């Protein structure tokens, strides 16, 4: 018999969400997550994936993944510290370190998992963490797990960060203080002010932690936001994901050898959750090699991003102040935003609406993620659909 308490809880909360139109229905793709996708038999131009460089469907990656299955099987068979470390894992970590220009790196099963792992391996209840208010959910959860005091600072507000760092330091209450930020903020496409953050960190002895999930493969000629600012030896923790621009799955920390040595003995998902499977690792290694060999995909991503931005801006849409290919189209009103996204879908563009509470009230938007795999024809078609729907709904 199922629990009545649980049944009542679920029914009440599900009905509540559905009543408010906030229950998210998931549409499964009937195709790879490429530049065009198929949903319910309908072909759509895809402007919603994080597959920035188109590598998720790259033939070169598919080939090495298939070979790795032949050679190593489909599963790693154990956690890393028992005997789930294949020679492939070590090669992946060496490749990540090279890609990030750090002494060493450690790989995890996902970027989310990596934040669960890394923060609490170093920070505890006698410490404090200064956290940008717009940091990703996995950073927030990772901070909570550590039991350190969480001090939020206003988004990218360096005066606020400095004041809070000073107060925390002078209070004498904390053994260690960390500052933690996204490298690229995915809702607006803005970049963290890393030179100032590093300067403040030096002034107040802060540990620095940058989660560059949306910056790797995109900024710094591919190497990420930290490299973009020339700060590779000034940031303690460089976090990344292997699931966005890299196109596969997984997460990592890149940093000093001793930090990585410590994470290998103290970070719980590394010790207690089975490691990445062979096919994924082989594909990640190839993907990183492709990024280090040439900036071709990176350059095409930026070209496409600039093209889409210009197209939407010229039509009169508010595209915010993105500094990356991420192109928000800010509509404002939540209901209108959802209608706009629904009409785009009907006309053949898949671009998800993002509304409160993910972004502040009154700043509802449709977020566009152009990739290196889009052709000019696809972008032109998307822009003309935007024009049609925008005029129809009196947005432009
Ligand atoms: C997407 C994202 C993650 C999660 O990465 P996954 O590999 O998908 O688990 C973590 N941090 C940030 C900042 C992200 O944008």
mmCIF file of C-alpha atoms and ligand atoms in Angstrom:
data_model
loop_
_atom_site.group_PDB
_atom_site.id
_atom_site.type_symbol
_atom_site.label_atom_id
_atom_site.label_comp_id
_atom_site.label_asym_id
_atom_site.label_seq_id
_atom_site.Cartn_x
_atom_site.Cartn_y
_atom_site.Cartn_z
ATOM 1 C CA UNK A 1 0.000 0.000 0.000
ATOM 2 C CA UNK A 2 1.343 3.449 -0.822
ATOM 3 C CA UNK A 3 1.625 6.185 1.765
ATOM 4 C CA UNK A 4 -1.414 8.480 2.074
ATOM 5 C CA UNK A 5 0.796 11.315 3.216
ATOM 6 C CA UNK A 6 2.905 11.010 0.076
ATOM 7 C CA UNK A 7 -0.152 10.677 -2.199
ATOM 8 C CA UNK A 8 -1.669 13.847 -0.734
ATOM 9 C CA UNK A 9 1.606 15.732 -0.992
ATOM 10 C CA UNK A 10 2.114 14.795 -4.649
ATOM 11 C CA UNK A 11 -1.460 15.442 -5.709
ATOM 12 C CA UNK A 12 -1.592 18.816 -3.990
ATOM 13 C CA UNK A 13 1.672 20.075 -5.442
ATOM 14 C CA UNK A 14 1.163 18.676 -8.941
ATOM 15 C CA UNK A 15 -2.341 20.179 -9.136
ATOM 16 C CA UNK A 16 -0.973 23.482 -7.893
ATOM 17 C CA UNK A 17 1.732 23.616 -10.589
ATOM 18 C CA UNK A 18 -0.676 22.554 -13.339
ATOM 19 C CA UNK A 19 -3.247 25.119 -12.164
ATOM 20 C CA UNK A 20 -0.648 27.884 -12.488
ATOM 21 C CA UNK A 21 0.537 26.651 -15.900
ATOM 22 C CA UNK A 22 3.986 25.962 -14.453
ATOM 23 C CA UNK A 23 4.091 22.189 -14.925
ATOM 24 C CA UNK A 24 6.810 21.510 -17.473
ATOM 25 C CA UNK A 25 5.879 18.908 -20.061
ATOM 26 C CA UNK A 26 8.923 17.327 -21.677
ATOM 27 C CA UNK A 27 8.950 16.713 -25.438
ATOM 28 C CA UNK A 28 11.207 13.758 -26.326
ATOM 29 C CA UNK A 29 13.372 14.220 -29.444
ATOM 30 C CA UNK A 30 12.961 11.679 -32.220
ATOM 31 C CA UNK A 31 16.345 12.646 -33.665
ATOM 32 C CA UNK A 32 19.884 13.502 -32.500
ATOM 33 C CA UNK A 33 20.152 16.861 -30.709
ATOM 34 C CA UNK A 34 21.677 18.574 -33.743
ATOM 35 C CA UNK A 35 20.967 21.870 -35.494
ATOM 36 C CA UNK A 36 17.629 20.446 -36.669
ATOM 37 C CA UNK A 37 15.531 18.197 -34.471
ATOM 38 C CA UNK A 38 12.328 16.201 -34.776
ATOM 39 C CA UNK A 39 9.560 16.312 -32.162
ATOM 40 C CA UNK A 40 6.160 14.646 -32.659
ATOM 41 C CA UNK A 41 7.106 14.056 -36.288
ATOM 42 C CA UNK A 42 7.743 17.777 -36.811
ATOM 43 C CA UNK A 43 11.111 19.092 -38.024
ATOM 44 C CA UNK A 44 12.387 22.175 -36.180
ATOM 45 C CA UNK A 45 15.415 24.474 -36.232
ATOM 46 C CA UNK A 46 16.989 23.810 -32.849
ATOM 47 C CA UNK A 47 18.023 26.873 -30.855
ATOM 48 C CA UNK A 48 17.890 25.266 -27.412
ATOM 49 C CA UNK A 49 20.788 22.853 -27.041
ATOM 50 C CA UNK A 50 24.120 23.427 -25.287
ATOM 51 C CA UNK A 51 25.808 21.523 -28.101
ATOM 52 C CA UNK A 52 27.733 24.713 -28.980
ATOM 53 C CA UNK A 53 30.217 23.186 -31.395
ATOM 54 C CA UNK A 54 27.966 20.506 -32.864
ATOM 55 C CA UNK A 55 30.254 17.834 -31.427
ATOM 56 C CA UNK A 56 27.434 15.774 -29.868
ATOM 57 C CA UNK A 57 26.768 14.273 -33.295
ATOM 58 C CA UNK A 58 30.288 14.504 -34.779
ATOM 59 C CA UNK A 59 31.315 11.456 -36.846
ATOM 60 C CA UNK A 60 34.888 11.505 -35.474
ATOM 61 C CA UNK A 61 33.593 11.187 -31.909
ATOM 62 C CA UNK A 62 31.126 8.452 -32.829
ATOM 63 C CA UNK A 63 33.937 6.477 -34.399
ATOM 64 C CA UNK A 64 36.255 6.537 -31.357
ATOM 65 C CA UNK A 65 33.320 5.849 -29.015
ATOM 66 C CA UNK A 66 32.412 2.726 -30.970
ATOM 67 C CA UNK A 67 36.036 1.561 -30.929
ATOM 68 C CA UNK A 68 36.271 2.110 -27.168
ATOM 69 C CA UNK A 69 33.231 -0.119 -26.657
ATOM 70 C CA UNK A 70 34.898 -2.855 -28.697
ATOM 71 C CA UNK A 71 38.065 -2.527 -26.664
ATOM 72 C CA UNK A 72 36.785 -1.801 -23.121
ATOM 73 C CA UNK A 73 33.088 -2.722 -23.072
ATOM 74 C CA UNK A 74 30.188 -0.478 -22.112
ATOM 75 C CA UNK A 75 30.766 0.060 -18.376
ATOM 76 C CA UNK A 76 33.747 0.893 -16.169
ATOM 77 C CA UNK A 77 32.724 -1.758 -13.647
ATOM 78 C CA UNK A 78 33.574 0.010 -10.382
ATOM 79 C CA UNK A 79 34.184 3.337 -8.703
ATOM 80 C CA UNK A 80 37.459 5.044 -9.557
ATOM 81 C CA UNK A 81 39.185 4.194 -6.256
ATOM 82 C CA UNK A 82 38.411 0.457 -6.310
ATOM 83 C CA UNK A 83 39.295 -0.633 -9.847
ATOM 84 C CA UNK A 84 37.087 1.525 -12.068
ATOM 85 C CA UNK A 85 40.022 3.612 -13.304
ATOM 86 C CA UNK A 86 40.733 2.540 -16.881
ATOM 87 C CA UNK A 87 43.790 3.806 -18.721
ATOM 88 C CA UNK A 88 41.243 5.904 -20.655
ATOM 89 C CA UNK A 89 40.317 7.875 -17.505
ATOM 90 C CA UNK A 90 43.944 8.805 -16.917
ATOM 91 C CA UNK A 91 44.334 9.838 -20.531
ATOM 92 C CA UNK A 92 41.192 11.970 -20.300
ATOM 93 C CA UNK A 93 42.501 13.738 -17.197
ATOM 94 C CA UNK A 94 45.883 14.392 -18.801
ATOM 95 C CA UNK A 95 44.103 15.795 -21.857
ATOM 96 C CA UNK A 96 41.888 18.069 -19.739
ATOM 97 C CA UNK A 97 44.937 19.437 -17.892
ATOM 98 C CA UNK A 98 46.616 20.194 -21.208
ATOM 99 C CA UNK A 99 43.441 21.831 -22.532
ATOM 100 C CA UNK A 100 43.101 23.977 -19.394
ATOM 101 C CA UNK A 101 46.826 24.794 -19.000
ATOM 102 C CA UNK A 102 46.909 23.421 -15.442
ATOM 103 C CA UNK A 103 49.150 20.895 -13.656
ATOM 104 C CA UNK A 104 46.424 18.280 -13.308
ATOM 105 C CA UNK A 105 42.717 17.482 -13.586
ATOM 106 C CA UNK A 106 40.125 15.083 -12.188
ATOM 107 C CA UNK A 107 37.054 13.881 -14.070
ATOM 108 C CA UNK A 108 33.586 13.276 -12.633
ATOM 109 C CA UNK A 109 30.372 11.787 -14.014
ATOM 110 C CA UNK A 110 28.807 15.201 -14.659
ATOM 111 C CA UNK A 111 29.282 18.896 -14.057
ATOM 112 C CA UNK A 112 26.540 18.847 -11.435
ATOM 113 C CA UNK A 113 28.234 15.973 -9.691
ATOM 114 C CA UNK A 114 31.557 17.801 -9.830
ATOM 115 C CA UNK A 115 30.177 20.735 -7.825
ATOM 116 C CA UNK A 116 28.731 18.272 -5.295
ATOM 117 C CA UNK A 117 32.192 16.739 -5.062
ATOM 118 C CA UNK A 118 34.679 19.569 -5.085
ATOM 119 C CA UNK A 119 33.263 22.256 -2.782
ATOM 120 C CA UNK A 120 32.593 19.999 0.193
ATOM 121 C CA UNK A 121 35.960 18.268 -0.173
ATOM 122 C CA UNK A 122 37.618 21.539 0.816
ATOM 123 C CA UNK A 123 35.083 23.711 2.652
ATOM 124 C CA UNK A 124 33.339 22.948 5.976
ATOM 125 C CA UNK A 125 31.235 24.524 8.697
ATOM 126 C CA UNK A 126 34.078 26.732 9.905
ATOM 127 C CA UNK A 127 34.441 28.344 6.469
ATOM 128 C CA UNK A 128 32.552 30.904 4.372
ATOM 129 C CA UNK A 129 31.701 31.021 0.683
ATOM 130 C CA UNK A 130 31.050 34.250 -1.232
ATOM 131 C CA UNK A 131 28.660 33.232 -4.018
ATOM 132 C CA UNK A 132 27.305 35.278 -6.947
ATOM 133 C CA UNK A 133 23.515 35.453 -6.602
ATOM 134 C CA UNK A 134 23.041 34.103 -10.135
ATOM 135 C CA UNK A 135 25.273 31.049 -9.730
ATOM 136 C CA UNK A 136 24.056 27.745 -11.187
ATOM 137 C CA UNK A 137 21.858 25.438 -9.080
ATOM 138 C CA UNK A 138 24.637 22.846 -8.773
ATOM 139 C CA UNK A 139 26.962 25.450 -7.224
ATOM 140 C CA UNK A 140 24.258 26.428 -4.754
ATOM 141 C CA UNK A 141 23.662 22.788 -3.799
ATOM 142 C CA UNK A 142 27.408 22.097 -3.593
ATOM 143 C CA UNK A 143 27.828 25.071 -1.230
ATOM 144 C CA UNK A 144 24.940 23.874 0.948
ATOM 145 C CA UNK A 145 26.391 20.390 1.163
ATOM 146 C CA UNK A 146 29.659 21.763 2.540
ATOM 147 C CA UNK A 147 27.841 23.406 5.511
ATOM 148 C CA UNK A 148 30.006 26.516 5.095
ATOM 149 C CA UNK A 149 28.381 29.910 5.701
ATOM 150 C CA UNK A 150 27.021 31.073 2.324
ATOM 151 C CA UNK A 151 27.300 34.829 1.705
ATOM 152 C CA UNK A 152 25.579 35.878 -1.516
ATOM 153 C CA UNK A 153 26.834 38.939 -3.366
ATOM 154 C CA UNK A 154 24.878 40.940 -5.951
ATOM 155 C CA UNK A 155 25.374 39.677 -9.487
ATOM 156 C CA UNK A 156 28.821 40.696 -10.810
ATOM 157 C CA UNK A 157 28.835 43.627 -8.339
ATOM 158 C CA UNK A 158 32.490 43.997 -7.416
ATOM 159 C CA UNK A 159 31.882 46.674 -4.763
ATOM 160 C CA UNK A 160 29.486 44.329 -3.011
ATOM 161 C CA UNK A 161 31.925 41.410 -3.290
ATOM 162 C CA UNK A 162 34.787 43.508 -1.907
ATOM 163 C CA UNK A 163 32.704 44.769 1.032
ATOM 164 C CA UNK A 164 31.496 41.274 1.908
ATOM 165 C CA UNK A 165 34.978 39.746 1.524
ATOM 166 C CA UNK A 166 36.394 42.444 3.809
ATOM 167 C CA UNK A 167 33.695 41.924 6.442
ATOM 168 C CA UNK A 168 34.125 38.136 6.362
ATOM 169 C CA UNK A 169 37.900 38.395 6.639
ATOM 170 C CA UNK A 170 37.848 40.997 9.424
ATOM 171 C CA UNK A 171 35.250 39.090 11.436
ATOM 172 C CA UNK A 172 37.919 36.478 12.150
ATOM 173 C CA UNK A 173 35.121 33.885 12.251
ATOM 174 C CA UNK A 174 36.233 31.718 9.355
ATOM 175 C CA UNK A 175 39.192 29.409 8.752
ATOM 176 C CA UNK A 176 38.913 29.674 4.970
ATOM 177 C CA UNK A 177 36.943 31.908 2.633
ATOM 178 C CA UNK A 178 36.129 30.999 -0.979
ATOM 179 C CA UNK A 179 34.715 33.096 -3.809
ATOM 180 C CA UNK A 180 32.699 31.151 -6.332
ATOM 181 C CA UNK A 181 31.238 32.198 -9.667
ATOM 182 C CA UNK A 182 29.998 30.962 -13.009
ATOM 183 C CA UNK A 183 32.463 31.891 -15.801
ATOM 184 C CA UNK A 184 29.617 32.639 -18.217
ATOM 185 C CA UNK A 185 26.095 33.218 -16.919
ATOM 186 C CA UNK A 186 23.813 31.198 -19.137
ATOM 187 C CA UNK A 187 20.604 33.233 -18.877
ATOM 188 C CA UNK A 188 22.065 36.506 -20.196
ATOM 189 C CA UNK A 189 25.338 35.330 -21.723
ATOM 190 C CA UNK A 190 27.411 37.762 -19.648
ATOM 191 C CA UNK A 191 30.947 36.961 -18.484
ATOM 192 C CA UNK A 192 32.173 37.044 -14.858
ATOM 193 C CA UNK A 193 34.571 39.909 -14.021
ATOM 194 C CA UNK A 194 37.421 37.543 -13.298
ATOM 195 C CA UNK A 195 40.308 40.070 -13.244
ATOM 196 C CA UNK A 196 38.576 42.012 -10.448
ATOM 197 C CA UNK A 197 37.506 38.837 -8.651
ATOM 198 C CA UNK A 198 41.109 37.581 -8.648
ATOM 199 C CA UNK A 199 42.337 40.956 -7.396
ATOM 200 C CA UNK A 200 39.832 40.928 -4.517
ATOM 201 C CA UNK A 201 40.777 37.303 -3.798
ATOM 202 C CA UNK A 202 44.443 38.260 -3.531
ATOM 203 C CA UNK A 203 43.646 41.170 -1.242
ATOM 204 C CA UNK A 204 41.581 39.080 1.199
ATOM 205 C CA UNK A 205 43.184 35.630 0.837
ATOM 206 C CA UNK A 206 40.212 34.003 -0.856
ATOM 207 C CA UNK A 207 40.201 30.604 -2.536
ATOM 208 C CA UNK A 208 38.963 31.090 -6.120
ATOM 209 C CA UNK A 209 36.453 28.748 -7.799
ATOM 210 C CA UNK A 210 35.203 29.329 -11.355
ATOM 211 C CA UNK A 211 32.576 27.050 -12.901
ATOM 212 C CA UNK A 212 33.094 27.525 -16.618
ATOM 213 C CA UNK A 213 30.421 25.148 -17.929
ATOM 214 C CA UNK A 214 29.291 27.636 -20.601
ATOM 215 C CA UNK A 215 32.723 29.182 -21.242
ATOM 216 C CA UNK A 216 34.801 26.163 -22.240
ATOM 217 C CA UNK A 217 34.916 25.680 -25.989
ATOM 218 C CA UNK A 218 33.456 29.168 -26.347
ATOM 219 C CA UNK A 219 35.831 31.754 -24.812
ATOM 220 C CA UNK A 220 39.642 31.930 -24.747
ATOM 221 C CA UNK A 221 39.840 30.380 -28.237
ATOM 222 C CA UNK A 222 38.122 27.370 -26.710
ATOM 223 C CA UNK A 223 40.151 27.007 -23.505
ATOM 224 C CA UNK A 224 37.583 28.947 -21.477
ATOM 225 C CA UNK A 225 36.961 32.129 -19.527
ATOM 226 C CA UNK A 226 39.975 31.837 -17.221
ATOM 227 C CA UNK A 227 42.328 31.525 -20.203
ATOM 228 C CA UNK A 228 40.450 34.334 -21.970
ATOM 229 C CA UNK A 229 41.566 36.662 -19.161
ATOM 230 C CA UNK A 230 45.073 35.111 -18.933
ATOM 231 C CA UNK A 231 44.453 33.929 -15.365
ATOM 232 C CA UNK A 232 45.204 30.188 -15.697
ATOM 233 C CA UNK A 233 47.652 30.231 -12.775
ATOM 234 C CA UNK A 234 45.535 32.548 -10.600
ATOM 235 C CA UNK A 235 42.345 30.507 -10.223
ATOM 236 C CA UNK A 236 42.444 27.580 -7.781
ATOM 237 C CA UNK A 237 39.487 25.592 -9.086
ATOM 238 C CA UNK A 238 38.573 25.579 -12.777
ATOM 239 C CA UNK A 239 35.376 23.582 -13.140
ATOM 240 C CA UNK A 240 34.029 22.468 -16.477
ATOM 241 C CA UNK A 241 31.525 20.166 -18.033
ATOM 242 C CA UNK A 242 32.101 17.677 -20.832
ATOM 243 C CA UNK A 243 28.412 17.832 -21.771
ATOM 244 C CA UNK A 244 28.058 21.270 -23.364
ATOM 245 C CA UNK A 245 30.620 22.418 -25.972
ATOM 246 C CA UNK A 246 32.572 19.153 -25.551
ATOM 247 C CA UNK A 247 29.394 17.371 -26.625
ATOM 248 C CA UNK A 248 29.404 14.235 -24.476
ATOM 249 C CA UNK A 249 28.899 13.909 -20.696
ATOM 250 C CA UNK A 250 31.009 14.418 -17.563
ATOM 251 C CA UNK A 251 32.550 17.152 -15.453
ATOM 252 C CA UNK A 252 36.015 18.053 -14.176
ATOM 253 C CA UNK A 253 38.188 20.152 -11.914
ATOM 254 C CA UNK A 254 41.466 21.439 -13.336
ATOM 255 C CA UNK A 255 44.070 22.927 -11.016
ATOM 256 C CA UNK A 256 47.277 22.315 -9.065
ATOM 257 C CA UNK A 257 48.517 18.734 -8.632
ATOM 258 C CA UNK A 258 48.010 18.789 -4.845
ATOM 259 C CA UNK A 259 44.414 19.944 -5.175
ATOM 260 C CA UNK A 260 43.673 17.104 -7.584
ATOM 261 C CA UNK A 261 45.482 14.612 -5.300
ATOM 262 C CA UNK A 262 43.245 15.730 -2.429
ATOM 263 C CA UNK A 263 40.044 15.496 -4.479
ATOM 264 C CA UNK A 264 40.992 11.936 -5.472
ATOM 265 C CA UNK A 265 40.959 10.864 -1.822
ATOM 266 C CA UNK A 266 38.227 13.101 -0.445
ATOM 267 C CA UNK A 267 35.541 13.909 -3.013
ATOM 268 C CA UNK A 268 32.625 11.584 -2.426
ATOM 269 C CA UNK A 269 31.212 11.095 -5.959
ATOM 270 C CA UNK A 270 34.724 10.032 -7.048
ATOM 271 C CA UNK A 271 34.874 7.475 -4.235
ATOM 272 C CA UNK A 272 31.287 6.261 -4.182
ATOM 273 C CA UNK A 273 29.828 6.461 -7.694
ATOM 274 C CA UNK A 274 30.845 4.387 -10.721
ATOM 275 C CA UNK A 275 33.135 6.185 -13.130
ATOM 276 C CA UNK A 276 32.439 7.412 -16.668
ATOM 277 C CA UNK A 277 31.945 4.644 -19.254
ATOM 278 C CA UNK A 278 34.583 3.951 -21.965
ATOM 279 C CA UNK A 279 32.657 5.239 -24.992
ATOM 280 C CA UNK A 280 32.033 8.608 -23.358
ATOM 281 C CA UNK A 281 35.634 9.034 -22.242
ATOM 282 C CA UNK A 282 37.016 8.189 -25.670
ATOM 283 C CA UNK A 283 34.639 10.672 -27.274
ATOM 284 C CA UNK A 284 35.612 13.393 -24.753
ATOM 285 C CA UNK A 285 39.320 12.886 -25.415
ATOM 286 C CA UNK A 286 38.783 13.183 -29.183
ATOM 287 C CA UNK A 287 36.619 16.231 -28.686
ATOM 288 C CA UNK A 288 39.269 18.016 -26.610
ATOM 289 C CA UNK A 289 41.928 17.092 -29.172
ATOM 290 C CA UNK A 290 39.787 18.604 -31.933
ATOM 291 C CA UNK A 291 39.473 21.822 -29.906
ATOM 292 C CA UNK A 292 43.223 21.998 -29.334
ATOM 293 C CA UNK A 293 44.049 21.250 -32.991
ATOM 294 C CA UNK A 294 41.957 23.969 -34.551
ATOM 295 C CA UNK A 295 39.685 26.911 -33.727
ATOM 296 C CA UNK A 296 37.504 26.221 -36.769
ATOM 297 C CA UNK A 297 34.381 25.156 -34.821
ATOM 298 C CA UNK A 298 34.901 27.876 -32.227
ATOM 299 C CA UNK A 299 35.183 30.509 -34.974
ATOM 300 C CA UNK A 300 32.057 29.252 -36.716
ATOM 301 C CA UNK A 301 30.131 29.325 -33.422
ATOM 302 C CA UNK A 302 30.999 33.007 -32.939
ATOM 303 C CA UNK A 303 30.210 33.845 -36.562
ATOM 304 C CA UNK A 304 26.797 32.223 -36.206
ATOM 305 C CA UNK A 305 26.198 33.883 -32.843
ATOM 306 C CA UNK A 306 27.021 37.322 -34.266
ATOM 307 C CA UNK A 307 24.852 36.661 -37.310
ATOM 308 C CA UNK A 308 21.805 35.670 -35.266
ATOM 309 C CA UNK A 309 22.258 38.565 -32.840
ATOM 310 C CA UNK A 310 22.487 41.104 -35.639
ATOM 311 C CA UNK A 311 19.450 39.624 -37.386
ATOM 312 C CA UNK A 312 17.258 39.786 -34.283
ATOM 313 C CA UNK A 313 18.540 43.190 -33.209
ATOM 314 C CA UNK A 314 17.935 44.708 -36.652
ATOM 315 C CA UNK A 315 14.334 43.498 -36.427
ATOM 316 C CA UNK A 316 13.967 45.494 -33.194
ATOM 317 C CA UNK A 317 14.090 42.714 -30.610
ATOM 318 C CA UNK A 318 15.685 43.343 -27.210
ATOM 319 C CA UNK A 319 18.610 40.909 -27.107
ATOM 320 C CA UNK A 320 20.133 42.162 -23.850
ATOM 321 C CA UNK A 321 23.891 42.541 -23.364
ATOM 322 C CA UNK A 322 25.250 39.083 -24.054
ATOM 323 C CA UNK A 323 29.036 38.841 -24.456
ATOM 324 C CA UNK A 324 28.879 35.284 -25.832
ATOM 325 C CA UNK A 325 26.927 33.489 -28.591
ATOM 326 C CA UNK A 326 24.046 32.970 -26.108
ATOM 327 C CA UNK A 327 21.278 35.185 -27.519
ATOM 328 C CA UNK A 328 18.378 35.981 -25.214
ATOM 329 C CA UNK A 329 15.361 37.605 -26.797
ATOM 330 C CA UNK A 330 13.765 39.459 -23.899
ATOM 331 C CA UNK A 331 9.991 39.747 -24.157
ATOM 332 C CA UNK A 332 9.164 40.752 -20.546
ATOM 333 C CA UNK A 333 5.665 39.534 -19.702
ATOM 334 C CA UNK A 334 5.653 35.837 -18.714
ATOM 335 C CA UNK A 335 2.485 34.806 -20.564
ATOM 336 C CA UNK A 336 3.471 36.658 -23.732
ATOM 337 C CA UNK A 337 6.899 34.979 -23.567
ATOM 338 C CA UNK A 338 5.277 31.551 -23.429
ATOM 339 C CA UNK A 339 2.910 32.377 -26.297
ATOM 340 C CA UNK A 340 5.847 33.665 -28.325
ATOM 341 C CA UNK A 341 7.821 30.459 -27.821
ATOM 342 C CA UNK A 342 4.757 28.344 -28.667
ATOM 343 C CA UNK A 343 4.184 30.268 -31.912
ATOM 344 C CA UNK A 344 7.876 29.879 -32.856
ATOM 345 C CA UNK A 345 7.436 26.144 -32.367
ATOM 346 C CA UNK A 346 4.368 26.038 -34.589
ATOM 347 C CA UNK A 347 6.292 27.905 -37.283
ATOM 348 C CA UNK A 348 9.345 25.596 -37.012
ATOM 349 C CA UNK A 349 11.799 27.043 -34.447
ATOM 350 C CA UNK A 350 12.543 25.312 -31.160
ATOM 351 C CA UNK A 351 13.579 28.003 -28.659
ATOM 352 C CA UNK A 352 12.521 27.526 -25.058
ATOM 353 C CA UNK A 353 10.922 30.262 -22.995
ATOM 354 C CA UNK A 354 12.594 31.032 -19.697
ATOM 355 C CA UNK A 355 10.531 32.857 -17.086
ATOM 356 C CA UNK A 356 10.387 33.656 -13.374
ATOM 357 C CA UNK A 357 11.737 32.147 -11.088
ATOM 358 C CA UNK A 358 14.640 31.128 -13.362
ATOM 359 C CA UNK A 359 15.024 34.807 -14.342
ATOM 360 C CA UNK A 360 13.682 37.906 -12.499
ATOM 361 C CA UNK A 361 9.969 38.722 -12.802
ATOM 362 C CA UNK A 362 9.122 40.790 -15.885
ATOM 363 C CA UNK A 363 12.218 39.664 -17.821
ATOM 364 C CA UNK A 364 10.743 36.570 -19.482
ATOM 365 C CA UNK A 365 12.731 35.607 -22.536
ATOM 366 C CA UNK A 366 13.187 33.124 -25.304
ATOM 367 C CA UNK A 367 16.782 31.996 -25.163
ATOM 368 C CA UNK A 368 18.618 31.114 -28.366
ATOM 369 C CA UNK A 369 21.680 28.929 -28.449
ATOM 370 C CA UNK A 370 23.196 29.105 -31.940
ATOM 371 C CA UNK A 371 25.871 26.481 -32.610
ATOM 372 C CA UNK A 372 28.718 25.855 -35.047
ATOM 373 C CA UNK A 373 26.478 23.299 -36.781
ATOM 374 C CA UNK A 374 23.837 25.794 -37.930
ATOM 375 C CA UNK A 375 23.983 26.914 -41.557
ATOM 376 C CA UNK A 376 23.289 30.499 -42.668
ATOM 377 C CA UNK A 377 20.121 29.200 -44.344
ATOM 378 C CA UNK A 378 18.843 27.798 -41.056
ATOM 379 C CA UNK A 379 19.598 31.049 -39.242
ATOM 380 C CA UNK A 380 17.929 33.098 -42.004
ATOM 381 C CA UNK A 381 14.855 30.922 -41.758
ATOM 382 C CA UNK A 382 14.793 31.274 -37.957
ATOM 383 C CA UNK A 383 15.159 35.066 -38.233
ATOM 384 C CA UNK A 384 12.282 35.310 -40.706
ATOM 385 C CA UNK A 385 10.068 33.209 -38.411
ATOM 386 C CA UNK A 386 11.016 35.539 -35.538
ATOM 387 C CA UNK A 387 9.967 38.476 -37.699
ATOM 388 C CA UNK A 388 6.602 36.928 -38.546
ATOM 389 C CA UNK A 389 5.755 35.937 -34.954
ATOM 390 C CA UNK A 390 7.164 39.167 -33.495
ATOM 391 C CA UNK A 391 4.907 41.285 -35.725
ATOM 392 C CA UNK A 392 1.915 39.046 -35.143
ATOM 393 C CA UNK A 393 2.248 39.477 -31.335
ATOM 394 C CA UNK A 394 3.104 43.208 -31.555
ATOM 395 C CA UNK A 395 6.519 42.721 -30.006
ATOM 396 C CA UNK A 396 8.346 44.463 -32.851
HETATM 397 C C1 LIG B 1 25.198 23.028 -17.059
HETATM 398 C C2 LIG B 1 25.957 23.444 -15.866
HETATM 399 C C3 LIG B 1 26.373 22.504 -14.914
HETATM 400 C C4 LIG B 1 25.980 21.063 -15.014
HETATM 401 O O1 LIG B 1 26.741 20.381 -15.936
HETATM 402 P P1 LIG B 1 26.323 18.907 -16.373
HETATM 403 O O2 LIG B 1 27.545 18.339 -16.950
HETATM 404 O O3 LIG B 1 25.201 19.049 -17.353
HETATM 405 O O4 LIG B 1 25.881 18.196 -15.133
HETATM 406 C C5 LIG B 1 27.136 22.941 -13.855
HETATM 407 N N1 LIG B 1 27.462 24.243 -13.719
HETATM 408 C C6 LIG B 1 27.068 25.173 -14.592
HETATM 409 C C7 LIG B 1 27.474 26.584 -14.401
HETATM 410 C C8 LIG B 1 26.286 24.806 -15.699
HETATM 411 O O5 LIG B 1 25.893 25.735 -16.579
#
